Short mmCIF file of C-alpha atoms and ligand atoms in Angstrom, two decimals:
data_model
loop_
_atom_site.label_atom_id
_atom_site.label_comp_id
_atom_site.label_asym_id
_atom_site.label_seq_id
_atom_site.Cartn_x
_atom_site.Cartn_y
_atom_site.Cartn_z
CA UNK A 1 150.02 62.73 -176.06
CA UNK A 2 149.72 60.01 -178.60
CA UNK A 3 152.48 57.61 -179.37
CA UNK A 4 153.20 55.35 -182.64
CA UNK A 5 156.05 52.74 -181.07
CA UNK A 6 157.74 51.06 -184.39
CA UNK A 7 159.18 47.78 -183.67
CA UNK A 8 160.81 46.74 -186.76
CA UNK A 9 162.11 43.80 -185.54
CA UNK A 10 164.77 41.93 -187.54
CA UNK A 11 162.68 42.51 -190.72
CA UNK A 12 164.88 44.67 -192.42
CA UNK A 13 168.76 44.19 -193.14
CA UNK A 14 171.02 47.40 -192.59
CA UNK A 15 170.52 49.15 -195.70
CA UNK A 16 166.87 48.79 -195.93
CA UNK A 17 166.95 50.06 -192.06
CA UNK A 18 168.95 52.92 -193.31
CA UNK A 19 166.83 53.63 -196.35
CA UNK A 20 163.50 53.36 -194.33
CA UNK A 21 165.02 56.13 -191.67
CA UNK A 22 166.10 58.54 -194.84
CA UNK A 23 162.44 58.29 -196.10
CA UNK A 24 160.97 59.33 -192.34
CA UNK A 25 162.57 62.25 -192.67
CA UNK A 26 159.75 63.55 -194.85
CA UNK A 27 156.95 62.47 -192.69
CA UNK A 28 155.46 65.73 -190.23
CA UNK A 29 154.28 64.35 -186.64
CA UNK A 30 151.73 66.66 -185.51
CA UNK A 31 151.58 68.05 -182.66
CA UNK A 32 150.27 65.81 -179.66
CA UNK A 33 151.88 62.92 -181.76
CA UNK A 34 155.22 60.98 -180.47
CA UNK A 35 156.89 58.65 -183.07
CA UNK A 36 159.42 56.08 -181.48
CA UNK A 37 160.72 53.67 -183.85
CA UNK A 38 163.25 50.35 -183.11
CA UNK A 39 165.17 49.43 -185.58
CA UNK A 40 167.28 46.56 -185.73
CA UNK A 41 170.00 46.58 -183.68
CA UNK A 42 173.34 47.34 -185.39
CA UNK A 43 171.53 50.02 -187.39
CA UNK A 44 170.54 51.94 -184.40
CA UNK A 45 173.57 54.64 -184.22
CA UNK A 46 173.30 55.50 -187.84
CA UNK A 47 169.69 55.75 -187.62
CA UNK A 48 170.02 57.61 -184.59
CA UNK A 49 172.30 60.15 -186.33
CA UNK A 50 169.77 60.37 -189.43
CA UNK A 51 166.93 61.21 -187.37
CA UNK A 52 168.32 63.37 -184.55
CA UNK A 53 166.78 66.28 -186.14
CA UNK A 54 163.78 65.71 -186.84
CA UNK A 55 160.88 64.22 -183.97
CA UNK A 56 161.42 60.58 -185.05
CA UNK A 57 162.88 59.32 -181.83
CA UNK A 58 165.00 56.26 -182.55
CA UNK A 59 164.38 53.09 -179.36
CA UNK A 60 166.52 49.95 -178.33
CA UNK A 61 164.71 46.12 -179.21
CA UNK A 62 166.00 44.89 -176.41
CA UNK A 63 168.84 45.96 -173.61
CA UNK A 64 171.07 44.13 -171.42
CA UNK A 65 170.72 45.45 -167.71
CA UNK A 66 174.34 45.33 -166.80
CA UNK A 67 176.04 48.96 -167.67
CA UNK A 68 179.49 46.69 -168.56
CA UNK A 69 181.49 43.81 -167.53
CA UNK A 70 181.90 40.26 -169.13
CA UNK A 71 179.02 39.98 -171.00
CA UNK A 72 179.59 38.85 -174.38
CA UNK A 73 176.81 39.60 -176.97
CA UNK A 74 175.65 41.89 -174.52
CA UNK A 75 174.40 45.58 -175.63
CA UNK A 76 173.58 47.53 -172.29
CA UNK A 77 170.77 50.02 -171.82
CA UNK A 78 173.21 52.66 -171.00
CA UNK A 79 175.39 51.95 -174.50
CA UNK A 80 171.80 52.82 -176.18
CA UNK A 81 171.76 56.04 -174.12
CA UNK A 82 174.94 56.94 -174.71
CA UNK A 83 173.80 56.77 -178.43
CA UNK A 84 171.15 59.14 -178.16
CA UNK A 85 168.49 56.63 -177.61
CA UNK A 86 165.82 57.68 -175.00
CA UNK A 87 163.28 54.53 -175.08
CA UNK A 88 163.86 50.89 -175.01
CA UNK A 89 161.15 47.89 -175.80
CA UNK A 90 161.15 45.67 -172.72
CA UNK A 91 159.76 42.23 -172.37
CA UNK A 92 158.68 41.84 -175.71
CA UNK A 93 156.77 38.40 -176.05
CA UNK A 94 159.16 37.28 -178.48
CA UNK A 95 162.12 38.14 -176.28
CA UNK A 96 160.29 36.24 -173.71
CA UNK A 97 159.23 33.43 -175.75
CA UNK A 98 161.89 32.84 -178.22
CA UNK A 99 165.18 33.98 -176.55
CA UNK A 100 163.41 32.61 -172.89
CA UNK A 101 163.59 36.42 -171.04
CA UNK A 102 162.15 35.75 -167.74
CA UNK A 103 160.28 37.72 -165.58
CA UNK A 104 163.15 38.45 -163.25
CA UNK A 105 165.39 39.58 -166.70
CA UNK A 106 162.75 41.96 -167.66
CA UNK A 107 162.85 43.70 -164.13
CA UNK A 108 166.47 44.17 -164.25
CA UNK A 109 166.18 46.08 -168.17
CA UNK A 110 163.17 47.99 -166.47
CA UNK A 111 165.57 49.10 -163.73
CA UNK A 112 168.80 49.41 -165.94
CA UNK A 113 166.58 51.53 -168.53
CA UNK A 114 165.70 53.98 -165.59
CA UNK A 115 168.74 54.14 -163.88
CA UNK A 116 169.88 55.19 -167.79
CA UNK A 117 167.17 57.70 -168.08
CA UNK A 118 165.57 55.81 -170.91
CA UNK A 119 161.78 54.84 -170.66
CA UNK A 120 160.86 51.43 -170.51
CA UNK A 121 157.98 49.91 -173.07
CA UNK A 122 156.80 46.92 -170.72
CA UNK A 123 155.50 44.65 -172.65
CA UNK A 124 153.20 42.15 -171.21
CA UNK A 125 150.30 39.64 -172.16
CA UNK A 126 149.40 36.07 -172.42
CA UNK A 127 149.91 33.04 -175.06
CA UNK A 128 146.90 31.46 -176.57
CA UNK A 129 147.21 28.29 -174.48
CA UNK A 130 146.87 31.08 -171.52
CA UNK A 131 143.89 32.89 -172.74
CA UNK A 132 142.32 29.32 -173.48
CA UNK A 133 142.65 27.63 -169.90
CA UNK A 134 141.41 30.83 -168.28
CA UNK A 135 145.22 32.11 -167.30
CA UNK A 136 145.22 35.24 -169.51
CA UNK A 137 144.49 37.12 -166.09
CA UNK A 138 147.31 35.60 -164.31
CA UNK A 139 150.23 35.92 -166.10
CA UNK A 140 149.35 39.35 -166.89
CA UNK A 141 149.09 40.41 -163.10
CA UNK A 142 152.00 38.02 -162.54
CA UNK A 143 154.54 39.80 -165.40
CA UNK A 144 152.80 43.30 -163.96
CA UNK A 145 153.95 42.62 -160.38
CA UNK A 146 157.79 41.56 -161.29
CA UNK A 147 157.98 43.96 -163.28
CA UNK A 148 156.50 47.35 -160.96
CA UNK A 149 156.29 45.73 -157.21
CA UNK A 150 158.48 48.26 -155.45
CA UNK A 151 159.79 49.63 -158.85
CA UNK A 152 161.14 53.33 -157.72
CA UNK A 153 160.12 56.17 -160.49
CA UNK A 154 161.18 59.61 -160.22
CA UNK A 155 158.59 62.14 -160.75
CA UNK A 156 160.10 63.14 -164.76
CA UNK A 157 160.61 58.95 -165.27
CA UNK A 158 158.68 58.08 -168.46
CA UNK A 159 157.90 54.19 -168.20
CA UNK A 160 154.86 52.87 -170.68
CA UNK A 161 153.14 49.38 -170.50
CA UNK A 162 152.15 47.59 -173.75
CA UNK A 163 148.99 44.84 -173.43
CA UNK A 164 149.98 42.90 -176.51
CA UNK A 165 148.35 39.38 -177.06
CA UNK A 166 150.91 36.70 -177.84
CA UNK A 167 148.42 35.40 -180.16
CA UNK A 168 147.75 38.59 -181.91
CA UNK A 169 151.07 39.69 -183.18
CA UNK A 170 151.75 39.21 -186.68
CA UNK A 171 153.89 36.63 -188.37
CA UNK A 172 155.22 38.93 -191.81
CA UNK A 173 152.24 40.89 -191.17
CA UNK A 174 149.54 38.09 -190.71
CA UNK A 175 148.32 37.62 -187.18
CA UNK A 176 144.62 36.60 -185.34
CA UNK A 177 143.04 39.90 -184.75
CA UNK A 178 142.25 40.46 -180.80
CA UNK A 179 138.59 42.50 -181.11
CA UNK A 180 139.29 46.04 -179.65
CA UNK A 181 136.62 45.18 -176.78
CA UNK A 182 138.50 41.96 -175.67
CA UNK A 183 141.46 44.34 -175.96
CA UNK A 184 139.98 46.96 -173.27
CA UNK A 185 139.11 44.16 -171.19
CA UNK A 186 142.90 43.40 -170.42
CA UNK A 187 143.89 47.22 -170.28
CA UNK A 188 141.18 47.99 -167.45
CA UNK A 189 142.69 45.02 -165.93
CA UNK A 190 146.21 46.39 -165.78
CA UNK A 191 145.78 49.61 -165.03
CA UNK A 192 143.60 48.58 -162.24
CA UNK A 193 147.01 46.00 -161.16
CA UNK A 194 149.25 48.95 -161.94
CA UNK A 195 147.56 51.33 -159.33
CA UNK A 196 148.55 48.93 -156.50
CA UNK A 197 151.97 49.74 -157.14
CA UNK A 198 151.85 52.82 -158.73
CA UNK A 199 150.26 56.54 -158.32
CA UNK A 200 151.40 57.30 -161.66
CA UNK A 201 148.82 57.21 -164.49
CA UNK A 202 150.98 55.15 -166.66
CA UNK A 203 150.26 55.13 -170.55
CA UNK A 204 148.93 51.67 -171.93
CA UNK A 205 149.54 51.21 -175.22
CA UNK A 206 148.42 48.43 -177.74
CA UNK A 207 150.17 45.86 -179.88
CA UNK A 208 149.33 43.50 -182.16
CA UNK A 209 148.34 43.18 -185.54
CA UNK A 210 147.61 47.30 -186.05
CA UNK A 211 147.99 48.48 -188.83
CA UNK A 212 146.37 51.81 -190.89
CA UNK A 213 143.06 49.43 -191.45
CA UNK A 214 142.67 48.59 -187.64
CA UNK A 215 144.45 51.67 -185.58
CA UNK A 216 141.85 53.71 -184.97
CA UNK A 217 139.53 51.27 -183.12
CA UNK A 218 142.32 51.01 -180.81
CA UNK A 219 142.72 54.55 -179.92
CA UNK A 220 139.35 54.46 -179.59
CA UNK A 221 139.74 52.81 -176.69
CA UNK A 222 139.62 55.31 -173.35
CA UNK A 223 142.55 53.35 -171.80
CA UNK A 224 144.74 53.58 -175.10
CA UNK A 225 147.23 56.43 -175.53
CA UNK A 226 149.00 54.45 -178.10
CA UNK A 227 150.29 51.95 -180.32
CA UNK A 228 152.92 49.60 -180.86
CA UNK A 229 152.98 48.16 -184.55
CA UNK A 230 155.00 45.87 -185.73
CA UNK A 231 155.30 44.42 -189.46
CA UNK A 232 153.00 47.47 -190.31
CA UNK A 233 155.67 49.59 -189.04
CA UNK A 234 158.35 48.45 -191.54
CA UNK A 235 157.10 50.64 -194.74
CA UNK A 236 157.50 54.23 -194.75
CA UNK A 237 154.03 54.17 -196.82
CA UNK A 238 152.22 52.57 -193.71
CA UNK A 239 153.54 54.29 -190.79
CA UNK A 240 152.94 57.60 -192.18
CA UNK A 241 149.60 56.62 -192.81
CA UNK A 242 149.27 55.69 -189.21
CA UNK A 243 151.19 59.08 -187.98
CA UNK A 244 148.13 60.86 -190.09
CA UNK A 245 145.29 58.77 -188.87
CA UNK A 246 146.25 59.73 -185.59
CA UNK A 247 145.08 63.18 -185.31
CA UNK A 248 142.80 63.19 -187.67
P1 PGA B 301 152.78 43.10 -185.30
O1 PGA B 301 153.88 43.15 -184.13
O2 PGA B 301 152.20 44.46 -185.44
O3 PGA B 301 153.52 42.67 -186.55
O4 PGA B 301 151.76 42.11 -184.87
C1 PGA B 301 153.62 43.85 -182.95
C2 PGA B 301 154.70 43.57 -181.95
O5 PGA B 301 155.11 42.43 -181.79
O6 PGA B 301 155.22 44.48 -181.29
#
């Protein structure tokens, strides 16, 4: 299986959300293709209820761990599974970077997305200050090891990890391009860290930057079984382009 993860971050408002999901409904996944995509929040159970027909599977940005309580601002993993949602983004850099997730935070959506029966995209990867000082390594194995030491999957759990380079997701579409080789490097890497707390062969996807130009030498990659776009993502035009590169 192959999987296209859309994050559309908070680049579209509600109606252009809504008219972006109405256009997917023409697009065919193949067979051997899973498209996931994460729209803004608030435009999740409409978009949900657009696409629950067709194999465009609609995903959470971000959950809160806690299933209820006094949490204000607060959208639980189970609230997205009680939607119909059935995978959640977790530790995105920019959730970790700009809204200061920490490493303990993302455990706690890992576990609240299981214990909700929704799969977990952990993301993980380094800054550029990290990558420049020799750290990249580190605070890979570091977010790996909060996030999976003792982590308890049933046999049916889906849980996916994402490798994607703080410095090589796009700002509006324009980000430093992380060479598909350097890219590999870091994937061996984790699945190598993944097997010491693991037997699962966990699917590593990659993010940042892809678009239609650049996807394939991704997937190229032996370790890759997908991809997480982001700006790319946000045009009907491009991510059926990417849903047809795919197979072909
Ligand atoms: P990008 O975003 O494709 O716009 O670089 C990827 C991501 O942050 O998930």
């Amino acid at each position: 299986m192959k999987y296209i993860f859309g994050n559309w971050k908070a680049y579209l408002d509600y109606d252009q959300s809504n008219i972006l999901a109405h256009q997917l409904l023409d697009i065919q996944i193949p067979e051997g293709v899973a498209v996931v995509v994460f729209p803004t929040t608030l435009a999740v159970p409409e978009i949900e209820k657009t696409l629950q027909d067709t194999e465009v599977h609609v995903g959470a940005q971000n959950v809160h761990w806690a299933p209820s309580g006094a949490y204000t601002g607060a959208s639980a993993a189970a609230l997205f599974a009680q939607i119909g949602c059935a995978y959640a983004l977790v530790g995105h850099s920019e959730r970790r970077h700009i809204f200061g997730e920490t490493d303990d935070a993302v455990r706690k959506k890992v576990e609240a997305c299981i214990e909700s029966n929704i799969a977990p995209i952990v993301c993980v990867g380094e800054t550029k200050d990290e990558r420049i000082s020799g750290k990249a390594e580190y605070r890979v194995k570091k977010q790996l090891m909060k996030a999976f030491d003792g982590l308890e999957l049933a046999d049916d759990q889906q849980i996916f990890v994402a490798y994607e380079p703080v410095w090589a997701i796009s700002k509006g579409g324009v980000g430093e391009v992380c060479l598909p080789e350097d890219a590999g490097e870091m994937l061996s890497l984790i699945k190598a860290e993944l097997a010491k707390y693991s037997d699962r062969d966990i699917p590593l996807i990659y993010g940042g930057s892809v678009k239609p130009e650049n996807m394939a030498s991704y997937l190229a990659l032996d370790l890759v079984s997908g991809v997480l776009p982001g700006h790319a993502s946000t045009s009907a035009q491009s991510l059926s382009k990417m849903v047809n590169l795919i197979v072909s």
